[in-house]
PDB file of C-alpha atoms in Angstrom:
ATOM      1  CA  MET A   1       0.110   0.086  -0.235  1.00  0.00           C
ATOM      2  CA  LEU A   2       1.447   3.255  -0.920  1.00  0.00           C
ATOM      3  CA  HIS A   3       0.295   6.960  -0.525  1.00  0.00           C
ATOM      4  CA  GLY A   4      -0.235   8.600  -3.817  1.00  0.00           C
ATOM      5  CA  GLN A   5      -1.692  11.799  -5.269  1.00  0.00           C
ATOM      6  CA  THR A   6      -4.037  12.117  -8.466  1.00  0.00           C
ATOM      7  CA  GLY A   7      -2.621  13.839 -11.319  1.00  0.00           C
ATOM      8  CA  TYR A   8      -5.522  16.285 -12.234  1.00  0.00           C
ATOM      9  CA  LEU A   9      -7.262  17.004  -9.014  1.00  0.00           C
ATOM     10  CA  LEU A  10      -4.291  16.584  -6.786  1.00  0.00           C
ATOM     11  CA  GLU A  11      -6.195  14.620  -4.149  1.00  0.00           C
ATOM     12  CA  ASN A  12      -4.608  12.146  -1.904  1.00  0.00           C
ATOM     13  CA  THR A  13      -5.249   8.532  -2.454  1.00  0.00           C
ATOM     14  CA  GLU A  14      -4.033   5.088  -1.611  1.00  0.00           C
ATOM     15  CA  VAL A  15      -2.304   2.997  -4.094  1.00  0.00           C
ATOM     16  CA  LEU A  16      -2.224  -0.858  -3.959  1.00  0.00           C
ATOM     17  CA  ILE A  17       0.434  -2.700  -6.024  1.00  0.00           C
ATOM     18  CA  ASN A  18      -0.194  -6.375  -6.200  1.00  0.00           C
ATOM     19  CA  VAL A  19       1.396  -9.288  -8.156  1.00  0.00           C
ATOM     20  CA  ILE A  20      -1.006 -12.173  -8.953  1.00  0.00           C
ATOM     21  CA  SER A  21      -0.869 -15.182 -11.414  1.00  0.00           C
ATOM     22  CA  THR A  22      -2.540 -14.963 -14.613  1.00  0.00           C
ATOM     23  CA  ARG A  23      -4.936 -17.615 -13.482  1.00  0.00           C
ATOM     24  CA  GLU A  24      -6.133 -15.213 -10.657  1.00  0.00           C
ATOM     25  CA  LEU A  25      -6.440 -12.197 -13.050  1.00  0.00           C
ATOM     26  CA  VAL A  26     -10.332 -12.562 -13.749  1.00  0.00           C
ATOM     27  CA  GLN A  27     -11.079 -13.204 -10.007  1.00  0.00           C
ATOM     28  CA  VAL A  28      -9.267 -10.212  -8.889  1.00  0.00           C
ATOM     29  CA  GLU A  29     -10.752  -7.853 -11.588  1.00  0.00           C
ATOM     30  CA  ARG A  30     -14.157  -8.857 -10.642  1.00  0.00           C
ATOM     31  CA  LEU A  31     -13.437  -8.603  -6.832  1.00  0.00           C
ATOM     32  CA  VAL A  32     -11.900  -4.906  -7.462  1.00  0.00           C
ATOM     33  CA  LYS A  33     -14.989  -3.921  -9.703  1.00  0.00           C
ATOM     34  CA  SER A  34     -17.627  -5.101  -7.023  1.00  0.00           C
ATOM     35  CA  ILE A  35     -15.552  -2.879  -4.468  1.00  0.00           C
ATOM     36  CA  ASP A  36     -15.263   0.222  -6.821  1.00  0.00           C
ATOM     37  CA  GLU A  37     -16.750   0.293 -10.300  1.00  0.00           C
ATOM     38  CA  ASP A  38     -14.389   3.097 -10.957  1.00  0.00           C
ATOM     39  CA  ALA A  39     -11.183   1.619  -9.654  1.00  0.00           C
ATOM     40  CA  PHE A  40      -7.918   2.341 -12.092  1.00  0.00           C
ATOM     41  CA  MET A  41      -5.883  -0.796 -12.747  1.00  0.00           C
ATOM     42  CA  ILE A  42      -2.913  -1.161 -14.672  1.00  0.00           C
ATOM     43  CA  ILE A  43      -2.356  -4.714 -15.745  1.00  0.00           C
ATOM     44  CA  SER A  44       0.934  -5.767 -17.035  1.00  0.00           C
ATOM     45  CA  ASN A  45       3.115  -8.967 -17.822  1.00  0.00           C
ATOM     46  CA  VAL A  46       5.971  -9.336 -15.258  1.00  0.00           C
ATOM     47  CA  HIS A  47       8.934 -11.555 -16.179  1.00  0.00           C
ATOM     48  CA  GLU A  48      10.614 -11.648 -12.704  1.00  0.00           C
ATOM     49  CA  VAL A  49       9.542 -10.917  -9.170  1.00  0.00           C
ATOM     50  CA  GLN A  50      12.103 -11.043  -6.159  1.00  0.00           C
ATOM     51  CA  GLY A  51      11.584 -10.592  -2.522  1.00  0.00           C
ATOM     52  CA  ARG A  52       9.784 -12.409   0.250  1.00  0.00           C
ATOM     53  CA  GLY A  53       7.594 -14.995  -0.829  1.00  0.00           C
ATOM     54  CA  PHE A  54       9.104 -15.007  -4.407  1.00  0.00           C
ATOM     55  CA  ASN A  55      12.388 -16.396  -3.881  1.00  0.00           C
ATOM     56  CA  LEU A  56      13.288 -20.076  -4.385  1.00  0.00           C
ATOM     57  CA  GLU A  57      13.364 -20.473  -0.594  1.00  0.00           C
ATOM     58  CA  LYS A  58      10.035 -19.118   0.851  1.00  0.00           C
ATOM     59  CA  GLU A  59       9.708 -17.502   4.157  1.00  0.00           C
ATOM     60  CA  TYR A  60       6.391 -17.586   6.013  1.00  0.00           C
ATOM     61  CA  ILE A  61       5.462 -14.943   8.512  1.00  0.00           C
ATOM     62  CA  GLU A  62       3.335 -16.289  11.457  1.00  0.00           C
ATOM     63  CA  LYS A  63       0.346 -14.368  12.486  1.00  0.00           C
TER      64      LYS A  63
END
């Protein structure tokens, strides 16, 4: 979750960046639209992701 600002009206907003599999895309799109019909989404192919949960050795955070 990032803090952002709209380009035209300069309003503060929250920005969510998410990496999902192509299998999950349709379900996530439907979920987002059910929450916010006017949500702005950028969908792009990603060739590599590094960091917690995406390395060969997964680390799990206990809740």
